[in-house]
Amino acid sequence: MLLGNDAPLGVFDSGLGGLTVVRALREACPRESIVYLGDTARVPYGTRSAETVVRYAIGCARVLVRQGVKALVVACNTVSAVAIDALRVEFDLPVLGVIVPGARAAVRAAGAGPIGVLGTRGTISSGAYPRAIAAISTRAEVIGQPAPLLVPLVEEGWLDGEVPELVVRRYLEPLAEKRVRSIVLGCTHFPLLKSVIAKVSQSLSSDPVAIVDSAEATAEDVVSFLAERDLAAQRVPRDTSLELLVTDLPKSFAEVAARFLGHEIENVKAIDL
Ligand code: DGL
């Protein structure tokens, strides 16, 4: 087990959507090794109660902590929205989430205009994004829009064409009526629909609307955090590793992960929590 700076980052999500954060991390900090856990047996989290999500999240984090990770990156917006405080109390290592970096990027992108947030029902009803945005800018107006149907569309690989466009339009219309100037992709799965979301939102608005990818914002946040704490890995990028753990269906996960990360995935390990 590697210790100190060269220990891996532990990244987890309810399923495969968190690979958007893994991809962003590999671009932003290529020296970092990653152990990723996707709780594919229990996805989706976005439709469950906060108590259940906290329980699931603690189970996932425990596995990663046992692997000797130096910090936890919670890729899942729903977990970041409802369970991050519980994780920080339970585990004695840094825990970084996706909400605060996404909120910061949204405020930067929106200027003085209202901010729209797309997320799961759990994320939107938690109020975590409005709270995080209010802590940065007291004047920003935030309009949350649950967009639950986008999760199964991504899981099915329906990333463009008529059906996603129609569904996205239905979710974006209320945001366009409020004349939002930026839209946060507040769910791991939504960056995969970024081009459809950008196209539809532009067709609904005469002003430019910035699309904020919380995965990219999170990766930037992780880089600055590691640098500030003197925790960044020292090794050369070719010696980094990516270990993938899932709680169900390792084969289909490996196929999607290979497509998504752009290289063959040799080994996805199935584990029981
Ligand atoms: N990972 C979840 C999120 O980012 C989306 C999928 C789910 O509902 O579990 O909110």
Short mmCIF file of N, CA and C in Angstrom, two decimals, residues 33-107:
data_model
loop_
_atom_site.label_atom_id
_atom_site.label_comp_id
_atom_site.label_asym_id
_atom_site.label_seq_id
_atom_site.Cartn_x
_atom_site.Cartn_y
_atom_site.Cartn_z
N SER A 33 -2.81 8.69 -8.69
CA SER A 33 -3.47 7.39 -8.85
C SER A 33 -4.87 7.50 -8.24
N ILE A 34 -5.77 6.68 -8.78
CA ILE A 34 -7.16 6.77 -8.33
C ILE A 34 -7.72 5.38 -8.06
N VAL A 35 -8.41 5.24 -6.93
CA VAL A 35 -9.25 4.05 -6.72
C VAL A 35 -10.69 4.55 -6.80
N TYR A 36 -11.45 4.00 -7.75
CA TYR A 36 -12.83 4.45 -7.96
C TYR A 36 -13.79 3.35 -7.53
N LEU A 37 -14.81 3.75 -6.80
CA LEU A 37 -15.85 2.79 -6.44
C LEU A 37 -17.20 3.28 -6.97
N GLY A 38 -17.85 2.44 -7.79
CA GLY A 38 -19.20 2.74 -8.28
C GLY A 38 -20.17 1.75 -7.63
N ASP A 39 -21.15 2.29 -6.92
CA ASP A 39 -22.08 1.41 -6.20
C ASP A 39 -23.21 0.97 -7.15
N THR A 40 -22.80 0.23 -8.19
CA THR A 40 -23.72 -0.13 -9.27
C THR A 40 -24.87 -1.04 -8.80
N ALA A 41 -24.71 -1.67 -7.63
CA ALA A 41 -25.79 -2.51 -7.13
C ALA A 41 -26.94 -1.68 -6.58
N ARG A 42 -26.64 -0.41 -6.21
CA ARG A 42 -27.68 0.34 -5.51
C ARG A 42 -28.03 1.66 -6.20
N VAL A 43 -27.41 1.90 -7.40
CA VAL A 43 -27.76 3.10 -8.16
C VAL A 43 -29.24 3.01 -8.55
N PRO A 44 -30.06 4.05 -8.58
CA PRO A 44 -29.70 5.44 -8.33
C PRO A 44 -29.85 5.83 -6.86
N TYR A 45 -29.04 6.82 -6.46
CA TYR A 45 -29.16 7.39 -5.12
C TYR A 45 -30.13 8.59 -5.14
N GLY A 46 -30.27 9.19 -6.31
CA GLY A 46 -30.97 10.49 -6.40
C GLY A 46 -32.44 10.42 -6.07
N THR A 47 -33.01 9.21 -6.03
CA THR A 47 -34.43 9.08 -5.72
C THR A 47 -34.64 8.62 -4.28
N ARG A 48 -33.56 8.43 -3.52
CA ARG A 48 -33.69 7.86 -2.16
C ARG A 48 -33.69 8.94 -1.08
N SER A 49 -34.06 8.51 0.14
CA SER A 49 -34.09 9.48 1.25
C SER A 49 -32.65 9.84 1.64
N ALA A 50 -32.52 10.99 2.29
CA ALA A 50 -31.20 11.44 2.74
C ALA A 50 -30.57 10.41 3.69
N GLU A 51 -31.38 9.81 4.57
CA GLU A 51 -30.85 8.84 5.56
C GLU A 51 -30.23 7.65 4.83
N THR A 52 -30.92 7.17 3.80
CA THR A 52 -30.41 6.02 3.05
C THR A 52 -29.12 6.39 2.33
N VAL A 53 -29.10 7.59 1.73
CA VAL A 53 -27.89 8.00 1.00
C VAL A 53 -26.70 8.12 1.95
N VAL A 54 -26.94 8.65 3.15
CA VAL A 54 -25.85 8.76 4.14
C VAL A 54 -25.31 7.36 4.46
N ARG A 55 -26.21 6.42 4.68
CA ARG A 55 -25.79 5.05 5.04
C ARG A 55 -24.98 4.42 3.89
N TYR A 56 -25.48 4.56 2.68
CA TYR A 56 -24.76 4.01 1.52
C TYR A 56 -23.38 4.67 1.38
N ALA A 57 -23.37 6.00 1.55
CA ALA A 57 -22.12 6.75 1.35
C ALA A 57 -21.06 6.32 2.36
N ILE A 58 -21.47 6.11 3.60
CA ILE A 58 -20.49 5.70 4.62
C ILE A 58 -19.93 4.31 4.27
N GLY A 59 -20.78 3.43 3.76
CA GLY A 59 -20.32 2.10 3.33
C GLY A 59 -19.29 2.21 2.22
N CYS A 60 -19.55 3.05 1.24
CA CYS A 60 -18.61 3.21 0.12
C CYS A 60 -17.28 3.80 0.61
N ALA A 61 -17.39 4.85 1.43
CA ALA A 61 -16.18 5.52 1.90
C ALA A 61 -15.31 4.57 2.72
N ARG A 62 -15.96 3.71 3.51
CA ARG A 62 -15.20 2.78 4.36
C ARG A 62 -14.30 1.88 3.51
N VAL A 63 -14.84 1.40 2.38
CA VAL A 63 -14.05 0.54 1.50
C VAL A 63 -12.81 1.28 0.99
N LEU A 64 -13.01 2.53 0.60
CA LEU A 64 -11.88 3.29 0.05
C LEU A 64 -10.86 3.64 1.12
N VAL A 65 -11.34 3.96 2.31
CA VAL A 65 -10.41 4.30 3.39
C VAL A 65 -9.54 3.07 3.70
N ARG A 66 -10.16 1.89 3.66
CA ARG A 66 -9.37 0.66 3.91
C ARG A 66 -8.31 0.44 2.84
N GLN A 67 -8.51 1.00 1.66
CA GLN A 67 -7.51 0.87 0.59
C GLN A 67 -6.35 1.84 0.78
N GLY A 68 -6.40 2.66 1.80
CA GLY A 68 -5.29 3.57 2.10
C GLY A 68 -5.28 4.83 1.25
N VAL A 69 -6.46 5.34 0.87
CA VAL A 69 -6.48 6.56 0.05
C VAL A 69 -6.08 7.76 0.91
N LYS A 70 -5.53 8.81 0.26
CA LYS A 70 -5.10 9.98 1.04
C LYS A 70 -6.21 11.01 1.19
N ALA A 71 -7.22 10.94 0.32
CA ALA A 71 -8.37 11.86 0.42
C ALA A 71 -9.53 11.22 -0.31
N LEU A 72 -10.75 11.62 0.08
CA LEU A 72 -11.94 11.11 -0.60
C LEU A 72 -12.49 12.22 -1.50
N VAL A 73 -12.79 11.86 -2.74
CA VAL A 73 -13.47 12.80 -3.63
C VAL A 73 -14.86 12.22 -3.89
N VAL A 74 -15.87 12.92 -3.38
CA VAL A 74 -17.25 12.45 -3.55
C VAL A 74 -17.73 12.95 -4.91
N ALA A 75 -17.73 12.06 -5.90
CA ALA A 75 -18.11 12.48 -7.26
C ALA A 75 -19.61 12.70 -7.39
N CYS A 76 -20.37 12.03 -6.54
CA CYS A 76 -21.83 12.04 -6.65
C CYS A 76 -22.40 13.34 -6.05
N ASN A 77 -23.19 14.04 -6.86
CA ASN A 77 -23.81 15.28 -6.37
C ASN A 77 -24.79 15.00 -5.24
N THR A 78 -25.55 13.90 -5.36
CA THR A 78 -26.55 13.60 -4.34
C THR A 78 -25.86 13.34 -3.00
N VAL A 79 -24.78 12.56 -3.01
CA VAL A 79 -24.03 12.30 -1.77
C VAL A 79 -23.42 13.60 -1.26
N SER A 80 -22.83 14.39 -2.17
CA SER A 80 -22.22 15.66 -1.74
C SER A 80 -23.28 16.55 -1.11
N ALA A 81 -24.52 16.49 -1.64
CA ALA A 81 -25.59 17.36 -1.16
C ALA A 81 -26.08 16.96 0.23
N VAL A 82 -26.16 15.65 0.50
CA VAL A 82 -26.82 15.26 1.76
C VAL A 82 -25.91 14.54 2.78
N ALA A 83 -24.71 14.12 2.35
CA ALA A 83 -23.95 13.24 3.26
C ALA A 83 -22.53 13.72 3.55
N ILE A 84 -22.14 14.88 3.00
CA ILE A 84 -20.72 15.24 3.14
C ILE A 84 -20.35 15.51 4.61
N ASP A 85 -21.25 16.13 5.37
CA ASP A 85 -20.94 16.41 6.78
C ASP A 85 -20.78 15.10 7.56
N ALA A 86 -21.68 14.16 7.30
CA ALA A 86 -21.60 12.86 7.99
C ALA A 86 -20.28 12.17 7.65
N LEU A 87 -19.84 12.26 6.39
CA LEU A 87 -18.57 11.62 6.00
C LEU A 87 -17.40 12.28 6.72
N ARG A 88 -17.46 13.60 6.85
CA ARG A 88 -16.35 14.32 7.51
C ARG A 88 -16.29 13.98 9.00
N VAL A 89 -17.45 13.72 9.59
CA VAL A 89 -17.45 13.34 11.01
C VAL A 89 -16.92 11.92 11.16
N GLU A 90 -17.30 11.05 10.24
CA GLU A 90 -17.01 9.62 10.36
C GLU A 90 -15.55 9.27 10.05
N PHE A 91 -14.95 10.01 9.10
CA PHE A 91 -13.61 9.61 8.64
C PHE A 91 -12.57 10.70 8.88
N ASP A 92 -11.38 10.24 9.24
CA ASP A 92 -10.34 11.18 9.60
C ASP A 92 -9.41 11.42 8.42
N LEU A 93 -9.95 11.93 7.32
CA LEU A 93 -9.13 12.31 6.18
C LEU A 93 -9.90 13.36 5.38
N PRO A 94 -9.23 14.10 4.48
CA PRO A 94 -9.96 15.14 3.76
C PRO A 94 -11.06 14.54 2.87
N VAL A 95 -12.23 15.19 2.88
CA VAL A 95 -13.36 14.76 2.05
C VAL A 95 -13.77 15.95 1.18
N LEU A 96 -13.61 15.79 -0.13
CA LEU A 96 -13.97 16.88 -1.04
C LEU A 96 -15.20 16.50 -1.84
N GLY A 97 -16.11 17.46 -2.02
CA GLY A 97 -17.34 17.17 -2.76
C GLY A 97 -17.41 17.98 -4.04
N VAL A 98 -18.55 17.87 -4.72
CA VAL A 98 -18.69 18.54 -6.02
C VAL A 98 -19.53 19.82 -5.95
N ILE A 99 -20.24 20.03 -4.82
CA ILE A 99 -21.20 21.14 -4.81
C ILE A 99 -20.50 22.51 -4.72
N VAL A 100 -19.56 22.65 -3.79
CA VAL A 100 -18.93 23.96 -3.61
C VAL A 100 -18.15 24.39 -4.87
N PRO A 101 -17.33 23.50 -5.47
CA PRO A 101 -16.65 23.92 -6.70
C PRO A 101 -17.65 24.28 -7.82
N GLY A 102 -18.74 23.52 -7.93
CA GLY A 102 -19.75 23.82 -8.96
C GLY A 102 -20.41 25.17 -8.69
N ALA A 103 -20.68 25.45 -7.42
CA ALA A 103 -21.31 26.72 -7.04
C ALA A 103 -20.39 27.89 -7.38
N ARG A 104 -19.11 27.73 -7.06
CA ARG A 104 -18.14 28.80 -7.33
C ARG A 104 -18.06 29.09 -8.84
N ALA A 105 -17.97 28.01 -9.61
CA ALA A 105 -17.87 28.17 -11.07
C ALA A 105 -19.15 28.81 -11.63
N ALA A 106 -20.30 28.47 -11.05
CA ALA A 106 -21.56 29.02 -11.54
C ALA A 106 -21.63 30.52 -11.28
N VAL A 107 -21.21 30.95 -10.09
CA VAL A 107 -21.25 32.37 -9.76
C VAL A 107 -20.32 33.14 -10.71
#
